[in-house]
Amino acid sequence: MKKFVVLGGGFAGVEAAIQLRKQKYEVTLVSDRSYLFVYPISIWIPTQGISFDDSKIELATLAKKHGFSLVQDAVQRIDTIGKKVVLGTQVLQYDYLFLALGMHKVRLSGDENTLSICGKPTDSVTIAHKLDA
C-alpha cells in the first residue's frame, strides 16, 4: 500500500488525510499542535463569545474517526531524494508527501508588530487580553 505523509494539521492537512484514507492509502498526519484550530469561529475569542478551547478539535479524535495515523512533532528537514521527513523525535519514510504547512509558517517583514486571528491560534487569546486591558 502506498504511504502518504501529510505535513500540517490545519484544514488542508486534515482534509487531505481524510480524503486519502477514503482512497485506501496509508496516511500519517504530522502536526506540531495537538488540535485543528477552527479559524472562522476564532473571531469570537477576543470578545469572549467563545473560549479558545471551543475553537479547536483534537487531532487524535479526527485520526481515530478517519483512520489515519497522527504524529505530533516538529518538522526539522525534508529529504526529497531519500523520501523521508526528519522530525524532532523520529524519521518518517513516504511514497508521497503532501505539504499543508499554512501561512503562519511564513515570516513577513513587519509581521512581528501585528496580532491577527488569522495568525498563530494563541494570538486570538493575546488580542482578548489586550482588549481587556
PDB file of C-alpha atoms in Angstrom, residues 45-128:
ATOM      1  CA  ILE A  45     -12.389  34.618  21.140  1.00  0.00           C
ATOM      2  CA  PRO A  46     -11.176  38.226  21.608  1.00  0.00           C
ATOM      3  CA  THR A  47     -14.696  39.367  22.515  1.00  0.00           C
ATOM      4  CA  GLN A  48     -15.128  36.350  24.815  1.00  0.00           C
ATOM      5  CA  GLY A  49     -18.052  34.981  22.815  1.00  0.00           C
ATOM      6  CA  ILE A  50     -16.302  31.600  22.895  1.00  0.00           C
ATOM      7  CA  SER A  51     -13.257  30.223  24.668  1.00  0.00           C
ATOM      8  CA  PHE A  52     -10.040  29.169  22.970  1.00  0.00           C
ATOM      9  CA  ASP A  53     -10.919  25.529  23.714  1.00  0.00           C
ATOM     10  CA  ASP A  54     -14.252  25.966  21.913  1.00  0.00           C
ATOM     11  CA  SER A  55     -12.376  26.803  18.710  1.00  0.00           C
ATOM     12  CA  LYS A  56     -10.323  23.645  18.419  1.00  0.00           C
ATOM     13  CA  ILE A  57     -10.838  19.967  17.623  1.00  0.00           C
ATOM     14  CA  GLU A  58      -8.362  17.392  18.898  1.00  0.00           C
ATOM     15  CA  LEU A  59      -6.447  15.804  16.020  1.00  0.00           C
ATOM     16  CA  ALA A  60      -6.355  12.471  17.875  1.00  0.00           C
ATOM     17  CA  THR A  61     -10.171  12.381  17.735  1.00  0.00           C
ATOM     18  CA  LEU A  62     -10.138  13.046  13.983  1.00  0.00           C
ATOM     19  CA  ALA A  63      -7.368  10.475  13.406  1.00  0.00           C
ATOM     20  CA  LYS A  64      -9.301   7.802  15.267  1.00  0.00           C
ATOM     21  CA  LYS A  65     -12.549   8.570  13.438  1.00  0.00           C
ATOM     22  CA  HIS A  66     -10.993   8.661   9.950  1.00  0.00           C
ATOM     23  CA  GLY A  67      -8.260   6.026  10.320  1.00  0.00           C
ATOM     24  CA  PHE A  68      -5.078   7.991   9.752  1.00  0.00           C
ATOM     25  CA  SER A  69      -2.024   7.952  11.992  1.00  0.00           C
ATOM     26  CA  LEU A  70      -1.093  11.082  13.904  1.00  0.00           C
ATOM     27  CA  VAL A  71       2.365  12.249  14.904  1.00  0.00           C
ATOM     28  CA  GLN A  72       2.673  15.404  16.978  1.00  0.00           C
ATOM     29  CA  ASP A  73       6.172  16.680  16.322  1.00  0.00           C
ATOM     30  CA  ALA A  74       8.063  19.483  14.588  1.00  0.00           C
ATOM     31  CA  VAL A  75       9.477  19.043  11.096  1.00  0.00           C
ATOM     32  CA  GLN A  76      13.239  19.529  11.090  1.00  0.00           C
ATOM     33  CA  ARG A  77      14.056  18.639   7.497  1.00  0.00           C
ATOM     34  CA  ILE A  78      12.558  17.122   4.360  1.00  0.00           C
ATOM     35  CA  ASP A  79      14.757  14.777   2.331  1.00  0.00           C
ATOM     36  CA  THR A  80      13.043  14.519  -1.051  1.00  0.00           C
ATOM     37  CA  ILE A  81      15.734  12.289  -2.549  1.00  0.00           C
ATOM     38  CA  GLY A  82      15.539   9.769   0.298  1.00  0.00           C
ATOM     39  CA  LYS A  83      11.755  10.268   0.582  1.00  0.00           C
ATOM     40  CA  LYS A  84      11.832  10.908   4.299  1.00  0.00           C
ATOM     41  CA  VAL A  85      10.797  13.590   6.741  1.00  0.00           C
ATOM     42  CA  VAL A  86      13.084  14.213   9.691  1.00  0.00           C
ATOM     43  CA  LEU A  87      11.115  15.201  12.780  1.00  0.00           C
ATOM     44  CA  GLY A  88      12.311  16.179  16.231  1.00  0.00           C
ATOM     45  CA  THR A  89      11.980  12.639  17.575  1.00  0.00           C
ATOM     46  CA  GLN A  90      11.764  10.332  14.559  1.00  0.00           C
ATOM     47  CA  VAL A  91      12.128   9.907  10.811  1.00  0.00           C
ATOM     48  CA  LEU A  92       9.157   9.056   8.592  1.00  0.00           C
ATOM     49  CA  GLN A  93       9.508   7.386   5.178  1.00  0.00           C
ATOM     50  CA  TYR A  94       6.931   8.135   2.488  1.00  0.00           C
ATOM     51  CA  ASP A  95       5.943   7.308  -1.059  1.00  0.00           C
ATOM     52  CA  TYR A  96       4.123  10.635  -1.413  1.00  0.00           C
ATOM     53  CA  LEU A  97       4.384  13.868   0.562  1.00  0.00           C
ATOM     54  CA  PHE A  98       1.570  16.389   0.961  1.00  0.00           C
ATOM     55  CA  LEU A  99       2.602  19.834   2.230  1.00  0.00           C
ATOM     56  CA  ALA A 100      -0.051  21.844   4.061  1.00  0.00           C
ATOM     57  CA  LEU A 101       2.011  23.886   6.498  1.00  0.00           C
ATOM     58  CA  GLY A 102      -0.056  27.080   6.348  1.00  0.00           C
ATOM     59  CA  MET A 103       0.801  30.745   6.006  1.00  0.00           C
ATOM     60  CA  HIS A 104       1.658  31.221   9.681  1.00  0.00           C
ATOM     61  CA  LYS A 105       4.964  29.472   8.911  1.00  0.00           C
ATOM     62  CA  VAL A 106       5.900  32.293   6.505  1.00  0.00           C
ATOM     63  CA  ARG A 107       7.693  35.236   8.133  1.00  0.00           C
ATOM     64  CA  LEU A 108       6.873  38.565   6.506  1.00  0.00           C
ATOM     65  CA  SER A 109       8.705  41.792   7.280  1.00  0.00           C
ATOM     66  CA  GLY A 110       6.761  43.762   9.899  1.00  0.00           C
ATOM     67  CA  ASP A 111       4.618  40.785  10.878  1.00  0.00           C
ATOM     68  CA  GLU A 112       6.152  40.783  14.356  1.00  0.00           C
ATOM     69  CA  ASN A 113       4.282  44.054  15.023  1.00  0.00           C
ATOM     70  CA  THR A 114       0.820  42.625  14.354  1.00  0.00           C
ATOM     71  CA  LEU A 115      -1.700  40.370  16.015  1.00  0.00           C
ATOM     72  CA  SER A 116      -4.342  38.621  13.946  1.00  0.00           C
ATOM     73  CA  ILE A 117      -6.820  35.834  14.478  1.00  0.00           C
ATOM     74  CA  CYS A 118      -5.502  34.572  11.133  1.00  0.00           C
ATOM     75  CA  GLY A 119      -2.012  34.129  12.595  1.00  0.00           C
ATOM     76  CA  LYS A 120      -0.991  31.770  15.355  1.00  0.00           C
ATOM     77  CA  PRO A 121      -4.027  30.374  17.204  1.00  0.00           C
ATOM     78  CA  THR A 122      -2.829  31.793  20.526  1.00  0.00           C
ATOM     79  CA  ASP A 123      -2.841  35.310  19.039  1.00  0.00           C
ATOM     80  CA  SER A 124      -6.620  35.315  19.463  1.00  0.00           C
ATOM     81  CA  VAL A 125      -6.154  34.952  23.231  1.00  0.00           C
ATOM     82  CA  THR A 126      -3.491  37.686  23.259  1.00  0.00           C
ATOM     83  CA  ILE A 127      -5.927  40.010  21.453  1.00  0.00           C
ATOM     84  CA  ALA A 128      -8.551  39.247  24.116  1.00  0.00           C
TER      85      ALA A 128
END
